[in-house]
Coordinates of C-alpha atoms in Angstrom, one line a residue:
X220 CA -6.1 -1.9 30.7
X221 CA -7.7 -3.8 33.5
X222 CA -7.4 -7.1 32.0
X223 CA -3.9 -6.5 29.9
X224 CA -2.6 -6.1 33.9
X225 CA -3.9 -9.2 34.9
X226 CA -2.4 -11.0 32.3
X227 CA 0.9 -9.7 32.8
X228 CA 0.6 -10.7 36.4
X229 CA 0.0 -14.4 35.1
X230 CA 3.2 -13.9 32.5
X231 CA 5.5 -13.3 35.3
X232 CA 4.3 -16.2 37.6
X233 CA 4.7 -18.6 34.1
X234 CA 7.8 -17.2 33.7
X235 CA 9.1 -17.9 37.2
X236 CA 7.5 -21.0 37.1
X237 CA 9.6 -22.0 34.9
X238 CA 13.0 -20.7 35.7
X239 CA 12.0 -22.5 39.6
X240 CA 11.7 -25.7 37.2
X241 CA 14.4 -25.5 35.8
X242 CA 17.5 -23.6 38.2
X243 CA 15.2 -24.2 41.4
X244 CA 15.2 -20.6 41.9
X245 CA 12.9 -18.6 44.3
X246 CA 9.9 -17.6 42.6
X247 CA 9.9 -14.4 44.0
X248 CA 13.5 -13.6 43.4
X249 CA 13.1 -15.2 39.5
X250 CA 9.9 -12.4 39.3
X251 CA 12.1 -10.0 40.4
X252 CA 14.6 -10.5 37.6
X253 CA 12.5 -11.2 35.2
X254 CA 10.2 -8.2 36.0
X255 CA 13.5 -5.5 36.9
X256 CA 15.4 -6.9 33.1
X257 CA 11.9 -6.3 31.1
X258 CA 11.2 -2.1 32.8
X259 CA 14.9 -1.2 32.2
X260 CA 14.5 -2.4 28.9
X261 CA 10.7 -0.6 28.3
X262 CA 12.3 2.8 30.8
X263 CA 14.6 3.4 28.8
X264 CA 13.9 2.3 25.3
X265 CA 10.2 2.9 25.0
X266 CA 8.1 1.6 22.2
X267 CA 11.0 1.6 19.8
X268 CA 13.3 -0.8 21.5
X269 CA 10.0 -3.1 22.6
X270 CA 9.3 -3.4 18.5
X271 CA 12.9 -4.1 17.5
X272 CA 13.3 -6.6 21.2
X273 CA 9.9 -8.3 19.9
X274 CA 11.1 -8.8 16.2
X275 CA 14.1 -10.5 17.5
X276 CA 12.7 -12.5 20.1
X277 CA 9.9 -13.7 18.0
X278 CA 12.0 -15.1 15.9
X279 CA 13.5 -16.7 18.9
X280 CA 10.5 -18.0 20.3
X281 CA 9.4 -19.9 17.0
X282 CA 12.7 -21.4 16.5
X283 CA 13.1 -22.4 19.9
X284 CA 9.3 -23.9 19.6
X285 CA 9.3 -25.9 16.7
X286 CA 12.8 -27.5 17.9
X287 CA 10.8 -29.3 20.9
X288 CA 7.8 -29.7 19.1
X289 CA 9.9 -31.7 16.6
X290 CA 12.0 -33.3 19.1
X291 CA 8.1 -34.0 21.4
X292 CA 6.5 -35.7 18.0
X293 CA 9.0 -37.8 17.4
X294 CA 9.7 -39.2 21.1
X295 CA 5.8 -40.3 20.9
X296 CA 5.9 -41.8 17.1
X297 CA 4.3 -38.8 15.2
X298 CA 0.8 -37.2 15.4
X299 CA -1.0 -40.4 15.0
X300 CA 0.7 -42.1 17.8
X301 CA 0.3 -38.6 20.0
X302 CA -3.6 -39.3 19.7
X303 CA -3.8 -42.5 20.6
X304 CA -1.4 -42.4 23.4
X305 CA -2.8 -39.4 24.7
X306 CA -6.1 -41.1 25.4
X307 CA -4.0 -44.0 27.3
X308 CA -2.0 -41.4 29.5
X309 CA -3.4 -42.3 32.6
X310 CA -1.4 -42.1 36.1
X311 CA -0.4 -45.5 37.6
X312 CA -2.3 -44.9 41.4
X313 CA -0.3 -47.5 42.8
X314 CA 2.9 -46.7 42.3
X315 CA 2.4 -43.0 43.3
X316 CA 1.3 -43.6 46.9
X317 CA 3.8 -45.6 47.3
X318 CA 6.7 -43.7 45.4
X319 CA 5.2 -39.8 47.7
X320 CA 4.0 -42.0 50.6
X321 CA 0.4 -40.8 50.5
X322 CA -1.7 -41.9 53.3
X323 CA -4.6 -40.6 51.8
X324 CA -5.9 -42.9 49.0
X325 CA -8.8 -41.0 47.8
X326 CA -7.9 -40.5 44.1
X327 CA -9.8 -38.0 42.5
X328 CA -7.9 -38.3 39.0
X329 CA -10.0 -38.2 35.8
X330 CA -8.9 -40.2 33.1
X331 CA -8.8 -38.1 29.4
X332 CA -12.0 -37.3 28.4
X333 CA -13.7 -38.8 25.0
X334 CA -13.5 -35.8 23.5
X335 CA -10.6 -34.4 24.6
X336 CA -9.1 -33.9 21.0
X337 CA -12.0 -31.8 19.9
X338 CA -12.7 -28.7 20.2
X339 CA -16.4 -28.2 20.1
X340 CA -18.4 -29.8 22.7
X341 CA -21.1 -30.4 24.1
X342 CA -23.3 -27.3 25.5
X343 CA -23.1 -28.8 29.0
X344 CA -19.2 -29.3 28.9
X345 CA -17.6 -28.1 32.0
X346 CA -14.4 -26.5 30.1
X347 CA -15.7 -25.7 26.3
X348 CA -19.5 -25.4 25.6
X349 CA -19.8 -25.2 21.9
X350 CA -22.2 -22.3 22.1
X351 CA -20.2 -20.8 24.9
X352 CA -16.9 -21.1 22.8
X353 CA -18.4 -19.4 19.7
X354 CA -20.5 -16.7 20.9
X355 CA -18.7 -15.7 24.3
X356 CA -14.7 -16.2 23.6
X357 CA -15.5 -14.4 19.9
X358 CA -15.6 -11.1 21.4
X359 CA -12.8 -11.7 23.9
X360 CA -10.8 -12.4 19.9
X361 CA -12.7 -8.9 18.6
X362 CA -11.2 -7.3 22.0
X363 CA -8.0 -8.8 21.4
X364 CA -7.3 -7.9 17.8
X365 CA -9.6 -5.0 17.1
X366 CA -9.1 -2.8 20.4
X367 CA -6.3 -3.8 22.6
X368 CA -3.6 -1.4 23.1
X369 CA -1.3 -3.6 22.4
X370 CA -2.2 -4.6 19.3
X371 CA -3.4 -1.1 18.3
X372 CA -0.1 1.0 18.9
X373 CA 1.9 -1.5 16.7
X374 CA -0.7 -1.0 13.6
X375 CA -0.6 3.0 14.5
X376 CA 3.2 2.7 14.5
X377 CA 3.5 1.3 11.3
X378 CA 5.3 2.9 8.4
X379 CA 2.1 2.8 6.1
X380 CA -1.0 1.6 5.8
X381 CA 0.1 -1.1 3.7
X382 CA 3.1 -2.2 6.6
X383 CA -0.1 -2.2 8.9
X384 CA -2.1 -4.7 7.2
X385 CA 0.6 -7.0 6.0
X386 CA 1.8 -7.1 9.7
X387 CA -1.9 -7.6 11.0
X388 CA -2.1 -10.3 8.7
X389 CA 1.6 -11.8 9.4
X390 CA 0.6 -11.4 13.4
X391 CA -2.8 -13.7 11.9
X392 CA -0.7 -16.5 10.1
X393 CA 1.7 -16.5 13.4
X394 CA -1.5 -17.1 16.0
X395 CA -2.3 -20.4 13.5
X396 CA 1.6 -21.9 15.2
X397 CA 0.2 -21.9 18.9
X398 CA -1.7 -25.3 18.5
X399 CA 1.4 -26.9 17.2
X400 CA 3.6 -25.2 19.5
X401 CA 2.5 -24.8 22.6
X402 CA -1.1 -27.5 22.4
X403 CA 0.8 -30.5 21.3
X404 CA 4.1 -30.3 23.6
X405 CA 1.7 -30.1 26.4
X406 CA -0.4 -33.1 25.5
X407 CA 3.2 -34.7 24.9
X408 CA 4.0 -34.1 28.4
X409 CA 0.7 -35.6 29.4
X410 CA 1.7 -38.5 27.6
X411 CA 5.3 -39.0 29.0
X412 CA 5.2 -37.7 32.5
X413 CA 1.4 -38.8 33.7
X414 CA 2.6 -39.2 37.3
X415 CA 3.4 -35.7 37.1
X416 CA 0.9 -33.7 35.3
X417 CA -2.2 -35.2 36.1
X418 CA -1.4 -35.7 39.8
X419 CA -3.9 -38.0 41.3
X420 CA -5.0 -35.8 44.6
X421 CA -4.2 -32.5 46.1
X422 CA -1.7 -33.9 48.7
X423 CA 0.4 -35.5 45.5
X424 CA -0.3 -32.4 43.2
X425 CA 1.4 -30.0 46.0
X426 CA 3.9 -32.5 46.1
X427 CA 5.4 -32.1 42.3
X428 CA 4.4 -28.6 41.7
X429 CA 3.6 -26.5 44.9
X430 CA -0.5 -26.4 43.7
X431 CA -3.3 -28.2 45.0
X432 CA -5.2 -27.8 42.1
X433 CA -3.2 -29.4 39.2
X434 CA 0.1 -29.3 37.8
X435 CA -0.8 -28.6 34.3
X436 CA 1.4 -25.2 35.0
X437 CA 4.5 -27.2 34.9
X438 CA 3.8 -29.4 31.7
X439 CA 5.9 -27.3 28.8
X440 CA 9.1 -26.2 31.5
X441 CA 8.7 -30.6 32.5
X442 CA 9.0 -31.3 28.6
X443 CA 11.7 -29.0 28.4
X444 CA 14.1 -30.0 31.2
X445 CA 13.5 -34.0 30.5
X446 CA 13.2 -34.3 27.0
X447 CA 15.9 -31.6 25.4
X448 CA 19.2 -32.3 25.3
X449 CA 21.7 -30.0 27.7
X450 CA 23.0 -28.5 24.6
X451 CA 19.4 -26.9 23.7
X452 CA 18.2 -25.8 27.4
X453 CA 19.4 -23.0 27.1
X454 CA 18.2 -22.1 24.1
X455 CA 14.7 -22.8 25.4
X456 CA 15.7 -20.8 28.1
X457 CA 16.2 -18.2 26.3
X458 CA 13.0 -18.5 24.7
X459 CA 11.3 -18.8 27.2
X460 CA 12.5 -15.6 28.7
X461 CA 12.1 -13.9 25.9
X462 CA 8.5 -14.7 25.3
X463 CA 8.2 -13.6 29.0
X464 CA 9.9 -10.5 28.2
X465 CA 8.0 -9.7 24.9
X466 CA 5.0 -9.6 26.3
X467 CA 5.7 -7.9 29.3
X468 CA 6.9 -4.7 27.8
X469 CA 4.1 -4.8 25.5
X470 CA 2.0 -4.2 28.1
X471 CA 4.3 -1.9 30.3
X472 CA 4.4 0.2 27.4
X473 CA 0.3 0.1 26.4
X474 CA -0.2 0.9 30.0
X475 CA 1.9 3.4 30.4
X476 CA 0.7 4.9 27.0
X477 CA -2.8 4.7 28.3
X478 CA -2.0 6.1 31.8
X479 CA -0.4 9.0 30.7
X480 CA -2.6 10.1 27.4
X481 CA -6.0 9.1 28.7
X482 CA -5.8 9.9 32.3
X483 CA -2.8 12.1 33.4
X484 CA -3.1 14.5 30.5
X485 CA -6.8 14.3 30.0
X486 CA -8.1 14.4 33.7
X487 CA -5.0 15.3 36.1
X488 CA -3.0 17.8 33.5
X489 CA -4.6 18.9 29.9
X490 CA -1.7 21.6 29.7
X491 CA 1.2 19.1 30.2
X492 CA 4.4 19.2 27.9
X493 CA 5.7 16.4 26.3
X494 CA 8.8 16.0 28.2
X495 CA 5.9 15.8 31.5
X496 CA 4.5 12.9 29.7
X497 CA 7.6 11.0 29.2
X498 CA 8.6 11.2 32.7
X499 CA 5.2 10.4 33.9
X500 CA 4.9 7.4 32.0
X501 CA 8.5 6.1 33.1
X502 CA 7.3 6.8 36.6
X503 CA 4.0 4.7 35.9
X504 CA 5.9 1.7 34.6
X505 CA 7.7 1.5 37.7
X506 CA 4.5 1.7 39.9
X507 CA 3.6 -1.1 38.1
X508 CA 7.0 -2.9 38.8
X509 CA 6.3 -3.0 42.3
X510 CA 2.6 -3.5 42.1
X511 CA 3.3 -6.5 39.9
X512 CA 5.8 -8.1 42.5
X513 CA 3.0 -7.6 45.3
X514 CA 0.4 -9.2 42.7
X515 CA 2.5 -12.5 42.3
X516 CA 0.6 -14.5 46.2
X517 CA -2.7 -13.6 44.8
X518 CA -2.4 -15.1 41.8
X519 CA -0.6 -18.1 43.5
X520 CA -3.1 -18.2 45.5
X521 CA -5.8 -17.6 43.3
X522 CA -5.5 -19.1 40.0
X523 CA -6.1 -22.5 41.5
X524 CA -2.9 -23.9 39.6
X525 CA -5.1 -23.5 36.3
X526 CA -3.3 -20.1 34.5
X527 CA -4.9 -21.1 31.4
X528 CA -8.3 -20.9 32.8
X529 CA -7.5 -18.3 34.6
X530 CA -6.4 -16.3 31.8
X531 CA -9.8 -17.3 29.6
X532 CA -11.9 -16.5 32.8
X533 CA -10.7 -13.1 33.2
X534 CA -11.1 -11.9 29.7
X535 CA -14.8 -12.9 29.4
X536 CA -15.2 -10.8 32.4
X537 CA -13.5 -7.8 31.6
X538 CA -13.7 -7.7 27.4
X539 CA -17.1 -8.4 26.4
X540 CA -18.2 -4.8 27.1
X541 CA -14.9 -3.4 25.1
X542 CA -16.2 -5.8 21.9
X543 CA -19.5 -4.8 21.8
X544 CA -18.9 -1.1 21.7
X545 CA -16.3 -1.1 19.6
X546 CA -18.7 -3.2 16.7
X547 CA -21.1 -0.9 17.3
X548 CA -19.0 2.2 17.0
X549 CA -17.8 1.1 13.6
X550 CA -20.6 -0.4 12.2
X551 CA -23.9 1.9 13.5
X552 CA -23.5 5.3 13.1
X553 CA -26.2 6.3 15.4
X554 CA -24.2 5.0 18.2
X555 CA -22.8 8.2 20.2
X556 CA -20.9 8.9 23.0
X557 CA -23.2 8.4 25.8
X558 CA -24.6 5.1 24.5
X559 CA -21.1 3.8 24.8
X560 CA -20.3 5.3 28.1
X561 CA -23.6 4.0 29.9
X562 CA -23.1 1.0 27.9
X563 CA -19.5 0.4 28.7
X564 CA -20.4 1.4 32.6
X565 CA -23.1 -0.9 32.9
X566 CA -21.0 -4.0 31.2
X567 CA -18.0 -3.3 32.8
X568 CA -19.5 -3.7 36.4
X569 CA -21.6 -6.6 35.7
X570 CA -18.3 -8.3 34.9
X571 CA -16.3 -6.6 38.0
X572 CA -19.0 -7.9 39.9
X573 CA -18.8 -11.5 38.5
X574 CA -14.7 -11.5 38.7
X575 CA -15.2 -10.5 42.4
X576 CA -17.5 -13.0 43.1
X577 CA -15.4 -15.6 41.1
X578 CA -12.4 -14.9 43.7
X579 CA -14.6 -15.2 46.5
X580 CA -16.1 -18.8 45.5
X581 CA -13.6 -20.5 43.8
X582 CA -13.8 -23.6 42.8
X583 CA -13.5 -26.4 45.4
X584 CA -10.2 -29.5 45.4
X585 CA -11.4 -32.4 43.4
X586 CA -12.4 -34.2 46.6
X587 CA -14.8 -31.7 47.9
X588 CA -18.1 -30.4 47.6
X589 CA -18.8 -27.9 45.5
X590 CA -21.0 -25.0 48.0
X591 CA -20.7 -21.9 45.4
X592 CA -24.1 -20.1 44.9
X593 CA -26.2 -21.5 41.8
X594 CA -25.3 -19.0 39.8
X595 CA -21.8 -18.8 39.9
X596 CA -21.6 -23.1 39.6
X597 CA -24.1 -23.5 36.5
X598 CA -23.3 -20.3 34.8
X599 CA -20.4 -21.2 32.4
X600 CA -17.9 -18.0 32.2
X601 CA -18.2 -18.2 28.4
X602 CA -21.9 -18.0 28.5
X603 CA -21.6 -15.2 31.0
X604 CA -19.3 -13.1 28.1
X605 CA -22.5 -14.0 25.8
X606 CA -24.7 -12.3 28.2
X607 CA -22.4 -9.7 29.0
X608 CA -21.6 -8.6 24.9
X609 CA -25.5 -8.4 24.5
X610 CA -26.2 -6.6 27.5
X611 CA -23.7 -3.9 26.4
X612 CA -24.7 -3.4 23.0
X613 CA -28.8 -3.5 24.5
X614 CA -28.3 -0.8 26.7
X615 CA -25.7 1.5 24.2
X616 CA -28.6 1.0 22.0
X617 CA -31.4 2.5 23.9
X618 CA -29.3 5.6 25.5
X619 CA -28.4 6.3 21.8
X620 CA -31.9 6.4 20.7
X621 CA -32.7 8.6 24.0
X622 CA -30.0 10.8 23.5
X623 CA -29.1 13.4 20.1
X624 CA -27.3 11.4 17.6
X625 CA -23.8 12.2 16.5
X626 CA -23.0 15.0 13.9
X627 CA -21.6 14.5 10.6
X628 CA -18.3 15.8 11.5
X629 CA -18.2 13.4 14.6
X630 CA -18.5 10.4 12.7
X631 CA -16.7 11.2 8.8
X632 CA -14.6 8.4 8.2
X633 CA -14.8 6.7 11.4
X634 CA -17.8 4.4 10.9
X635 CA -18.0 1.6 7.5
X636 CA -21.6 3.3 6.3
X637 CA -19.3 6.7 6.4
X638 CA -16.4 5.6 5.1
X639 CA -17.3 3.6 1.9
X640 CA -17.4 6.0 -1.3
X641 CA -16.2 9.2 0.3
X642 CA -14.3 10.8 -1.9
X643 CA -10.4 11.4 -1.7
X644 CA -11.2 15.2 -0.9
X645 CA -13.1 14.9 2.3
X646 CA -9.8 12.5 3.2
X647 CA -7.9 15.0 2.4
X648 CA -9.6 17.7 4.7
X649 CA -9.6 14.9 7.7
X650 CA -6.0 14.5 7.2
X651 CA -5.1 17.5 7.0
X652 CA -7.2 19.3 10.4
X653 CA -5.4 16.2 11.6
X654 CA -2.2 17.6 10.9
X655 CA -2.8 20.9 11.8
X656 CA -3.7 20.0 15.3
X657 CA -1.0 17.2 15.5
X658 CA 1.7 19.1 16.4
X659 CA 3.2 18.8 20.5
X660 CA 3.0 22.2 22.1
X661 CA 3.8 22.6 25.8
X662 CA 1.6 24.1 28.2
X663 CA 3.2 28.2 28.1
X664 CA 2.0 27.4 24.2
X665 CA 5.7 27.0 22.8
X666 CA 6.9 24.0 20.9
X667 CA 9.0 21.7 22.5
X668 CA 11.7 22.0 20.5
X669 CA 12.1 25.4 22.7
X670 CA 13.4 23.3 25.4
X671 CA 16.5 24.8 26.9
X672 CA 20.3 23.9 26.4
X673 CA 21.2 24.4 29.4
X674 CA 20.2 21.9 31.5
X675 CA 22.3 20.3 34.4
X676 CA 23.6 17.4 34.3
X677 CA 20.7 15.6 36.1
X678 CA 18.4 16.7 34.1
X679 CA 19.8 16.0 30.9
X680 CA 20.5 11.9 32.4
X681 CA 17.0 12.3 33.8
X682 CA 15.8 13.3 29.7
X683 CA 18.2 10.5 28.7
X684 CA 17.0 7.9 30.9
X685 CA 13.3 8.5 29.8
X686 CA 14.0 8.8 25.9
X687 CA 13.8 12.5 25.4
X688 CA 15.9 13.7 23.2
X689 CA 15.8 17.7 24.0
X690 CA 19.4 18.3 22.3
X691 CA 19.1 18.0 18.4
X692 CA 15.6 18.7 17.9
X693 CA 15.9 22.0 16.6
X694 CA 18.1 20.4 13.8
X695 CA 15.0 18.9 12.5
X696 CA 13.8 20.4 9.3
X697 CA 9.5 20.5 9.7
X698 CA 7.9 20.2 7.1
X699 CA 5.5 22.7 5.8
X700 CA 2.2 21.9 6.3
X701 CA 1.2 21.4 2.4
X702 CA 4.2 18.7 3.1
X703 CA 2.8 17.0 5.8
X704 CA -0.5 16.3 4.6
X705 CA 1.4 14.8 1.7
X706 CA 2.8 12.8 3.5
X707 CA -0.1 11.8 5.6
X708 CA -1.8 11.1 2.1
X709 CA 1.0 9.1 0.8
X710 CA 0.9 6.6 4.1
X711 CA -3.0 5.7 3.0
X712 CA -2.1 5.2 -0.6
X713 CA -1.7 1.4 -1.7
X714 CA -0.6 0.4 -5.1
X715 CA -2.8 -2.3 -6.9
X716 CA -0.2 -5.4 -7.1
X717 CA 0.5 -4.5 -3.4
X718 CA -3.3 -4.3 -2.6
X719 CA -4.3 -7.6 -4.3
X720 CA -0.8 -9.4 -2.4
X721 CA -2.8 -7.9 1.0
X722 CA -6.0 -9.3 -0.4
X723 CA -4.7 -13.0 -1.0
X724 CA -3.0 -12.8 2.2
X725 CA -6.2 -12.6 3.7
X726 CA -7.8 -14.8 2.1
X727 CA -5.1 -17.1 2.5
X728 CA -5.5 -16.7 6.5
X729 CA -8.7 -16.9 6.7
X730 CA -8.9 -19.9 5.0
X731 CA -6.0 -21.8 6.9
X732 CA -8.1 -20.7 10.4
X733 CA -11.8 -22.1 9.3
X734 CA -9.7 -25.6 8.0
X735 CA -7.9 -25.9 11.6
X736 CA -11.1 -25.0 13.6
X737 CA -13.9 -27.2 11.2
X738 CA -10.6 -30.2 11.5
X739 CA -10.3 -29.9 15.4
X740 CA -14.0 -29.4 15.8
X741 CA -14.7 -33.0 14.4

């Protein structure tokens, strides 16, 4: 949850960044917006409204997207051209100290690098080590796809398991757009405003973007506002926003999920209701409103005009420890509970420590000595996630040895040895002590559809507010309980044309993902 908070720290200054670029408003008073629009919208439609408000604004987002990158390719001459002119993109010197009166002449610019169109390099890179790249951001993917909340509640919300895998693998043939989408208008914007985005010293890069570091953060909202015609700004606006907005409740919603399930309920209040937990999470998502608007200077501050970095940096800190436990939870059976704790513990600091320390000694302005301690300067971030996944897994390894193993009925059906060729009968009795225990109950041991009529009014716009719907409840038929776990059956089954259609579609993705990375690695 950590690292899903940072994040959306670094969505709302993007997203302010670029409604400062393009009305001039106050960043502050454009995260305030932003931030107050997205928690009405997660307060008071929880997870429902933020799937149907994604759908729509994905589709938004990708029509909005290809539009510039269409209009982008062609400005340049096509994809050919974009190469070659992207190695030329180099700021005229000159004519910047003389158009921002500069007194200071010491240009620390770097010219494109040689390999700055692939994307394997060499181990010593600065920004992407080959072996860095593969073995340390791989587990920050695992993290991503395999164990975020995010990600997680979506699948777990789905209809069937067959709705959950074609949208994992719909999500997979989406992610394959970025490098089109977002990559190649940014290396457009390289190309047509050089003066701009690769500002030649710290003086001129505070100058154009209010960062000393760079103004990379600027390139896409640059594009936008001097390439689209007035007609389409808006549109881009609106996508923009949206993407802003779509990932933001994601994550007010995980949170909040996490918060109130994991934490409130499990450690603060086991016998809370369910109308407790709704209000509690509605109440967390606006803590996190005004800690996220008292966030926004440190990360101004602190992400060194480099949110990309920034982003990659914090993830390797904070999501190699998740990776390697959850591997080793599905794939080792002799893995228990207190391997992964003392596992995840040890991890998790290591990479607290390292984050800490990585705010403390950041890295220095072009034009100055770099003082950081040895191993914060030599040590690349990615090969610090490598170190940091086998660290984890090493020590859940030995406390599991030192400690009983798991029981049979601990790990049925939750591990790949344990799951291949069980039978549908021990499925069925999984599913079904499932169901049994499934079921909300309250804390006086009465089910919430119990819950009084008689409310006053500010209760019931207090219920309303927070998505509770008290009134109607009792309307519901419930099914009996051989019904339910026929139901729970019937959303594992898979017919075979729909199974094989799943099974192409992966193989389909998969193969479209090795082609782009073996044809950008080059």
């Amino acid at each position: 949850m950590a690292r899903k908070i940072h994040i959306k720290y670094l969505d709302l200054y993007s997203g302010a960044l670029f409604i400062q670029e393009s009305l001039g408003w106050n960043i502050y008073l454009s995260v305030i917006l932003l931030i107050g629009m997205t928690a009405l919208l997660t307060v008071t439609g929880g997870l429902v409204a933020v799937i149907y408000t994604d759908t729509v604004q994905a589709l938004l987002m990708i029509i909005g997207a290809f539009t510039l990158m269409i209009i982008s390719i062609t400005e340049v001459g096509g994809f050919e051209e974009l190469k070659r002119r992207y190695m030329l993109a180099k700021p005229n010197v000159t004519s910047i100290l003389l158009t921002y009166n500069l007194s200071n002449t010491n240009s620390c610019h770097v010219d494109p690098k040689p390999d700055s169109l692939r994307m394997l390099r060499e181990p010593t890179d600065e920004d992407i080590p080959w072996p860095g790249f593969l073995l340390g951001q791989t587990p920050a993917s695992v993290w991503y796809w395999c164990a975020d909340q995010v990600i997680v509640q979506r699948v777990l919300a789905a209809k069937n398991i067959a709705h959950a895998k074609g949208s994992t693998l719909m999500a997979g043939f989406l992610k394959l757009l970025p490098m089109f989408l977002i990559v190649v208008p940014g290396m457009i914007s390289r190309i047509l405003f050089p003066e701009d985005i690769a500002c030649i010293n710290p003086e001129h890069c505070m100058q154009v973007c209010g960062s000393r570091a760079g103004c990379s953060n600027i390139a896409y909202p640059r594009l936008v506002m001097r390439l689209v015609p007035v007609g389409l700004r808006g549109l881009m606006m609106a996508v923009m926003i949206a993407a802003l907005m779509s990932d933001l409740d994601s994550i007010f919603n995980s949170a909040s999920t996490i918060f109130t399930l994991d934490i409130y309920k499990l450690l603060i209040r086991k016998g809370a209701s369910s109308r407790e937990l709704m209000i509690v999470g509605r109440v967390f998502v606006a803590f996190m409103v005004v800690i996220s608007i008292a966030w926004v200077p440190i990360i101004v501050e602190m992400q060194g005009g480099q949110m990309y970095l920034y982003i990659q940096e914090v993830a390797d800190y904070l999501t190699p420890p998740v990776a390697a436990i959850f591997l080793m939870g599905v794939f080792w059976k002799r893995c228990n509970e207190q391997g992964a704790f003392f596992g995840g513990m040890v991890g998790f600091g290591l990479g607290a420590i390292r984050l800490i320390l990585a705010f403390i000694y950041r890295v220095p302005e072009c034009n100055q000595p770099d003082t950081r301690p040895l191993f914060i300067k030599s040590v690349h971030y990615m090969y610090f996630a490598t170190g940091l996944f086998w660290i984890t897994g090493i020590v859940a390894v030995i406390v599991s040895f030192l400690t009983p193993p798991p029981s049979k009925e601990q790990i049925r059906m939750t591990t790949f040895c344990t799951s291949v060729g069980n039978s549908l009968t021990v499925q069925e009795k999984t599913i079904l002590k499932y169901s049994e225990t499934s079921n909300p109950v309250s804390s006086n041991g009465k089910s919430e559809e119990n819950v009084k009529k008689g409310d006053d009014q500010n209760r019931k716009f207090l219920d309303w507010v927070c998505g509770f719907r008290s009134k109607g409840m009792n309307d519901r038929t419930i099914p009996e309980k051989g019904e339910d776990e026929t139901v729970c059956l019937q959303m594992l089954e898979e017919t075979p044309k729909v199974k094989l259609l799943l099974n192409c579609g992966l193989i389909c993705v998969c193969s479209l993902g090795i082609f782009m990375f073996v044809y950008f690695s080059l």
